[in-house]
GROMACS .gro file of C-alpha atoms in nm:
model
  291
    1MET     CA    1   2.941  -1.708  13.786
    2GLU     CA    2   3.249  -1.502  13.868
    3LEU     CA    3   3.346  -1.409  14.221
    4ILE     CA    4   3.578  -1.106  14.207
    5LEU     CA    5   3.724  -1.006  14.541
    6PRO     CA    6   4.039  -0.862  14.699
    7TYR     CA    7   4.221  -1.171  14.829
    8LEU     CA    8   4.515  -1.044  15.031
    9GLU     CA    9   4.332  -0.784  15.241
   10ALA     CA   10   4.096  -0.923  15.502
   11ASP     CA   11   3.878  -0.610  15.526
   12GLY     CA   12   3.846  -0.572  15.150
   13PHE     CA   13   3.763  -0.941  15.113
   14LYS     CA   14   3.491  -0.915  15.378
   15GLN     CA   15   3.343  -0.594  15.241
   16GLY     CA   16   3.330  -0.739  14.891
   17LEU     CA   17   3.135  -1.044  15.009
   18VAL     CA   18   2.891  -0.828  15.207
   19GLN     CA   19   2.841  -0.541  14.961
   20ASP     CA   20   2.877  -0.710  14.622
   21TYR     CA   21   2.746  -1.060  14.696
   22ARG     CA   22   2.504  -0.991  14.984
   23PHE     CA   23   2.668  -1.224  15.238
   24GLY     CA   24   2.529  -1.189  15.588
   25GLU     CA   25   2.777  -1.055  15.842
   26LYS     CA   26   2.800  -1.134  16.212
   27ASN     CA   27   3.094  -1.035  16.431
   28PHE     CA   28   3.197  -1.238  16.733
   29LEU     CA   29   3.508  -1.154  16.937
   30ASN     CA   30   3.805  -1.192  16.700
   31SER     CA   31   3.606  -1.336  16.410
   32THR     CA   32   3.354  -1.245  16.143
   33ILE     CA   33   3.100  -1.503  16.028
   34LEU     CA   34   2.995  -1.453  15.665
   35GLU     CA   35   2.686  -1.644  15.552
   36MET     CA   36   2.609  -1.708  15.186
   37PRO     CA   37   2.265  -1.584  15.065
   38SER     CA   38   2.036  -1.875  14.980
   39ASP     CA   39   1.981  -1.766  14.619
   40LEU     CA   40   2.356  -1.809  14.552
   41GLY     CA   41   2.403  -2.135  14.742
   42SER     CA   42   2.459  -2.259  15.094
   43GLY     CA   43   2.741  -2.235  15.345
   44LYS     CA   44   2.960  -1.980  15.517
   45LEU     CA   45   3.310  -1.884  15.613
   46ILE     CA   46   3.464  -1.755  15.933
   47LEU     CA   47   3.729  -1.487  15.891
   48PHE     CA   48   3.996  -1.419  16.152
   49ASN     CA   49   4.189  -1.096  16.104
   50ASN     CA   50   4.506  -1.048  16.307
   51LYS     CA   51   4.755  -0.765  16.302
   52ASN     CA   52   4.997  -0.906  16.044
   53PHE     CA   53   4.810  -1.200  15.897
   54HIS     CA   54   4.463  -1.339  15.847
   55PHE     CA   55   4.295  -1.669  15.771
   56PHE     CA   56   3.953  -1.814  15.716
   57ARG     CA   57   3.775  -2.147  15.738
   58GLY     CA   58   3.508  -2.195  15.476
   59LYS     CA   59   3.254  -2.454  15.373
   60TRP     CA   60   3.008  -2.369  15.099
   61ASN     CA   61   2.849  -2.474  14.772
   62PHE     CA   62   2.735  -2.234  14.502
   63HIS     CA   63   2.430  -2.333  14.298
   64GLU     CA   64   2.623  -2.275  13.975
   65GLU     CA   65   2.987  -2.319  13.880
   66THR     CA   66   3.179  -2.028  14.026
   67ILE     CA   67   3.528  -1.908  13.942
   68PHE     CA   68   3.717  -1.684  14.182
   69HIS     CA   69   3.932  -1.400  14.053
   70SER     CA   70   4.122  -1.135  14.244
   71PRO     CA   71   4.254  -0.795  14.137
   72HIS     CA   72   4.548  -0.876  14.365
   73LYS     CA   73   4.847  -1.035  14.198
   74VAL     CA   74   5.031  -1.316  14.374
   75GLY     CA   75   5.275  -1.162  14.621
   76ASP     CA   76   5.098  -0.825  14.644
   77ASN     CA   77   5.123  -0.657  14.984
   78GLY     CA   78   5.414  -0.887  15.067
   79MET     CA   79   5.172  -1.168  15.157
   80MET     CA   80   5.208  -1.542  15.100
   81ASP     CA   81   4.899  -1.758  15.050
   82PHE     CA   82   4.823  -2.116  15.155
   83ARG     CA   83   4.516  -2.315  15.047
   84ILE     CA   84   4.435  -2.634  15.238
   85ASN     CA   85   4.149  -2.870  15.159
   86LYS     CA   86   3.980  -3.135  15.372
   87GLU     CA   87   4.199  -3.410  15.226
   88GLY     CA   88   4.506  -3.232  15.364
   89LYS     CA   89   4.640  -3.106  15.031
   90ILE     CA   90   4.836  -2.783  15.085
   91SER     CA   91   4.901  -2.552  14.792
   92SER     CA   92   5.029  -2.200  14.745
   93ASN     CA   93   5.019  -1.972  14.442
   94PHE     CA   94   5.318  -1.787  14.586
   95ILE     CA   95   5.540  -2.091  14.639
   96TYR     CA   96   5.451  -2.234  14.298
   97ASP     CA   97   5.541  -1.901  14.132
   98GLU     CA   98   5.198  -1.837  13.982
   99LYS     CA   99   5.101  -1.483  13.882
  100GLU     CA  100   4.724  -1.471  13.920
  101PHE     CA  101   4.467  -1.581  14.177
  102GLU     CA  102   4.211  -1.782  13.982
  103HIS     CA  103   4.042  -2.082  14.143
  104ASN     CA  104   3.727  -2.284  14.097
  105THR     CA  105   3.540  -2.204  14.416
  106THR     CA  106   3.208  -2.377  14.344
  107ASP     CA  107   3.231  -2.638  14.620
  108ILE     CA  108   3.476  -2.566  14.902
  109ASP     CA  109   3.561  -2.723  15.234
  110GLY     CA  110   3.893  -2.573  15.329
  111ILE     CA  111   4.119  -2.321  15.496
  112ARG     CA  112   4.293  -2.016  15.354
  113ILE     CA  113   4.593  -1.866  15.536
  114PHE     CA  114   4.778  -1.544  15.448
  115VAL     CA  115   5.109  -1.460  15.617
  116PRO     CA  116   5.392  -1.213  15.544
  117GLU     CA  117   5.643  -1.357  15.299
  118SER     CA  118   5.922  -1.170  15.480
  119ILE     CA  119   5.933  -1.427  15.760
  120PHE     CA  120   6.016  -1.715  15.524
  121PRO     CA  121   6.327  -1.820  15.333
  122LYS     CA  122   6.356  -1.676  14.982
  123ASP     CA  123   6.423  -2.017  14.826
  124ASN     CA  124   6.090  -2.122  14.675
  125GLY     CA  125   6.244  -2.452  14.568
  126LEU     CA  126   6.309  -2.546  14.930
  127LEU     CA  127   5.964  -2.426  15.034
  128LYS     CA  128   5.806  -2.631  14.757
  129GLU     CA  129   5.992  -2.943  14.874
  130LYS     CA  130   5.879  -2.886  15.232
  131LEU     CA  131   5.522  -2.824  15.118
  132GLU     CA  132   5.517  -3.164  14.950
  133ASN     CA  133   5.671  -3.333  15.257
  134ALA     CA  134   5.404  -3.181  15.480
  135GLN     CA  135   5.127  -3.345  15.282
  136ARG     CA  136   5.272  -3.688  15.366
  137ASN     CA  137   5.334  -3.613  15.731
  138TYR     CA  138   5.117  -3.766  16.002
  139LEU     CA  139   5.141  -3.486  16.260
  140SER     CA  140   5.060  -3.224  16.000
  141GLN     CA  141   4.757  -3.420  15.881
  142GLU     CA  142   4.640  -3.488  16.236
  143LYS     CA  143   4.652  -3.119  16.324
  144LEU     CA  144   4.455  -3.040  16.010
  145LYS     CA  145   4.202  -3.310  16.094
  146THR     CA  146   4.129  -3.143  16.430
  147ILE     CA  147   4.051  -2.822  16.240
  148PHE     CA  148   3.812  -2.992  15.999
  149ASP     CA  149   3.649  -3.186  16.283
  150THR     CA  150   3.575  -2.864  16.473
  151PRO     CA  151   3.216  -2.753  16.406
  152PHE     CA  152   3.134  -2.392  16.334
  153ASP     CA  153   2.758  -2.405  16.357
  154ASP     CA  154   2.742  -2.126  16.611
  155ALA     CA  155   2.958  -1.830  16.703
  156SER     CA  156   3.097  -1.983  17.022
  157CYS     CA  157   3.275  -2.254  16.817
  158THR     CA  158   3.492  -1.990  16.654
  159ILE     CA  159   3.713  -1.964  16.964
  160ILE     CA  160   3.809  -2.331  16.940
  161LEU     CA  161   3.845  -2.309  16.564
  162GLU     CA  162   4.081  -2.013  16.586
  163SER     CA  163   4.300  -2.190  16.843
  164LYS     CA  164   4.322  -2.504  16.623
  165ILE     CA  165   4.425  -2.305  16.316
  166LEU     CA  166   4.680  -2.105  16.514
  167GLU     CA  167   4.825  -2.430  16.652
  168PHE     CA  168   4.867  -2.565  16.301
  169LEU     CA  169   5.008  -2.233  16.177
  170SER     CA  170   5.265  -2.226  16.458
  171TYR     CA  171   5.375  -2.579  16.374
  172TRP     CA  172   5.381  -2.503  16.002
  173ILE     CA  173   5.583  -2.179  16.032
  174HIS     CA  174   5.832  -2.348  16.265
  175TYR     CA  175   5.889  -2.614  16.002
  176LEU     CA  176   5.929  -2.371  15.712
  177LEU     CA  177   6.182  -2.167  15.912
  178SER     CA  178   6.380  -2.471  16.024
  179GLU     CA  179   6.648  -2.657  15.834
  180GLU     CA  180   6.468  -2.987  15.883
  181LYS     CA  181   6.406  -3.190  15.570
  182THR     CA  182   6.105  -3.367  15.716
  183PHE     CA  183   5.804  -3.223  15.890
  184GLU     CA  184   5.843  -3.424  16.207
  185HIS     CA  185   6.099  -3.423  16.487
  186LYS     CA  186   6.306  -3.738  16.530
  187LYS     CA  187   6.178  -3.784  16.886
  188ALA     CA  188   5.816  -3.773  16.769
  189LEU     CA  189   5.893  -4.037  16.507
  190GLU     CA  190   6.075  -4.256  16.761
  191ASP     CA  191   5.784  -4.228  17.003
  192LYS     CA  192   5.548  -4.357  16.734
  193ILE     CA  193   5.779  -4.648  16.651
  194LYS     CA  194   5.793  -4.740  17.021
  195LEU     CA  195   5.415  -4.722  17.030
  196ALA     CA  196   5.400  -4.954  16.729
  197LYS     CA  197   5.640  -5.199  16.895
  198ASP     CA  198   5.434  -5.202  17.217
  199PHE     CA  199   5.122  -5.266  17.011
  200VAL     CA  200   5.289  -5.555  16.827
  201ASP     CA  201   5.425  -5.700  17.152
  202THR     CA  202   5.076  -5.695  17.302
  203ASN     CA  203   4.900  -5.837  16.997
  204ALA     CA  204   5.169  -6.059  16.842
  205PHE     CA  205   4.955  -6.372  16.880
  206GLN     CA  206   4.668  -6.224  16.678
  207SER     CA  207   4.642  -6.157  16.306
  208LEU     CA  208   4.804  -5.816  16.255
  209ALA     CA  209   4.790  -5.611  15.937
  210ILE     CA  210   5.037  -5.332  15.862
  211LYS     CA  211   4.742  -5.099  15.805
  212GLU     CA  212   4.612  -5.170  16.156
  213ILE     CA  213   4.951  -5.105  16.318
  214SER     CA  214   4.995  -4.794  16.104
  215ARG     CA  215   4.658  -4.657  16.209
  216TYR     CA  216   4.729  -4.727  16.576
  217CYS     CA  217   5.066  -4.551  16.595
  218GLY     CA  218   4.989  -4.274  16.347
  219LEU     CA  219   5.248  -4.338  16.077
  220ASN     CA  220   5.203  -4.419  15.712
  221SER     CA  221   5.302  -4.774  15.618
  222CYS     CA  222   5.633  -4.677  15.453
  223ASP     CA  223   5.756  -4.476  15.753
  224LEU     CA  224   5.631  -4.747  15.989
  225LYS     CA  225   5.812  -5.031  15.813
  226LYS     CA  226   6.139  -4.840  15.778
  227GLY     CA  227   6.131  -4.702  16.133
  228PHE     CA  228   6.037  -5.037  16.285
  229LYS     CA  229   6.323  -5.215  16.111
  230ASP     CA  230   6.571  -4.946  16.214
  231TYR     CA  231   6.453  -4.969  16.575
  232THR     CA  232   6.427  -5.350  16.615
  233GLN     CA  233   6.668  -5.466  16.341
  234LEU     CA  234   6.386  -5.681  16.204
  235PRO     CA  235   6.101  -5.625  15.958
  236ILE     CA  236   5.762  -5.624  16.133
  237HIS     CA  237   5.664  -5.966  15.995
  238GLN     CA  238   5.988  -6.127  16.116
  239TYR     CA  239   5.960  -5.954  16.453
  240ILE     CA  240   5.612  -6.104  16.502
  241ILE     CA  241   5.738  -6.454  16.417
  242LYS     CA  242   6.029  -6.414  16.658
  243ALA     CA  243   5.794  -6.303  16.938
  244ARG     CA  244   5.567  -6.601  16.871
  245MET     CA  245   5.853  -6.851  16.867
  246GLU     CA  246   5.996  -6.719  17.193
  247MET     CA  247   5.656  -6.744  17.359
  248ALA     CA  248   5.610  -7.097  17.222
  249ARG     CA  249   5.947  -7.207  17.365
  250SER     CA  250   5.866  -7.055  17.703
  251MET     CA  251   5.530  -7.237  17.711
  252LEU     CA  252   5.689  -7.565  17.607
  253LEU     CA  253   5.944  -7.543  17.888
  254LYS     CA  254   5.722  -7.401  18.160
  255THR     CA  255   5.375  -7.547  18.099
  256GLU     CA  256   5.222  -7.883  18.023
  257LYS     CA  257   5.016  -7.759  17.729
  258SER     CA  258   5.031  -7.975  17.417
  259VAL     CA  259   5.209  -7.864  17.102
  260GLY     CA  260   4.871  -7.821  16.934
  261GLU     CA  261   4.740  -7.599  17.215
  262ILE     CA  262   5.053  -7.384  17.205
  263SER     CA  263   5.038  -7.359  16.827
  264ASP     CA  264   4.678  -7.236  16.847
  265PHE     CA  265   4.759  -6.997  17.131
  266ILE     CA  266   5.036  -6.815  16.946
  267GLY     CA  267   4.832  -6.781  16.628
  268TYR     CA  268   4.910  -7.083  16.411
  269ASN     CA  269   4.623  -7.313  16.321
  270ASN     CA  270   4.852  -7.518  16.099
  271ARG     CA  271   5.067  -7.726  16.336
  272GLY     CA  272   5.304  -7.832  16.057
  273HIS     CA  273   5.378  -7.472  15.965
  274PHE     CA  274   5.437  -7.390  16.332
  275SER     CA  275   5.676  -7.683  16.370
  276GLN     CA  276   5.880  -7.580  16.065
  277LEU     CA  277   5.912  -7.223  16.192
  278TYR     CA  278   6.016  -7.353  16.534
  279LEU     CA  279   6.277  -7.579  16.377
  280ARG     CA  280   6.417  -7.288  16.179
  281TYR     CA  281   6.451  -7.074  16.491
  282PHE     CA  282   6.576  -7.327  16.746
  283GLY     CA  283   6.715  -7.613  16.545
  284LYS     CA  284   6.470  -7.867  16.680
  285LEU     CA  285   6.103  -7.950  16.651
  286PRO     CA  286   5.860  -7.843  16.925
  287SER     CA  287   5.801  -8.207  17.007
  288GLU     CA  288   6.175  -8.246  17.077
  289GLU     CA  289   6.195  -7.948  17.314
  290ARG     CA  290   6.077  -8.145  17.617
  291LEU     CA  291   6.291  -8.457  17.554
   0.00000   0.00000   0.00000
């Protein structure tokens, strides 16, 4: 099946779905809900049409393979396109210098955003680099996740959905207009590293995986490891050992617990391994600390 629709004009796109493909139409405040007829498939999209730009959130599945074509050429009407799927992949026919709009639209769970190209830099190479950075960025992905987690089962949900998309769009446009090379402010990154350090400090005596720390602070493992080392001057693994050794020494000097009890407490079931680490850090065995 072919789906042929104007792509860069919100009204033409809507009218084509309603008149040519029999989508049901329901207007609610600033949005239009377009429901797929059951003989074509299942699902719907919600279209938001603003003065200078428009966007829609769609989730549908056609019964048969469906290819989308548009009479619009890429860049017509001075508009730039963004396609974002549930996995956070962001693509753009405009930025990747494609000429035609042709997509497989059989099974979609995504967002489409159309904004004036005049507000962006003319350097598509820079925009392409930033587009790729955004797909690896935690804050970008988190903002997208809130959009995809927002239900649109009834009309009242569209208000929340619109605000979530506008929040992402504001963040996204700010980034594309800035001279930043990464899609995250330094302070935001530092705050996450501090959060990771606090988490490690609190849980240093338990078994900690990088993935667990990464999930807690909201950074991918590469950014976490680099940022943590820059902030503490130690790799995460070495920082955990240091924290454990310092706690062990404090307990040896201030409590009457046995070496075995302390070893267990700080996370080492193997007393020999604990003793060798202690010797490396303090130049003496734990058993010699109280002599």
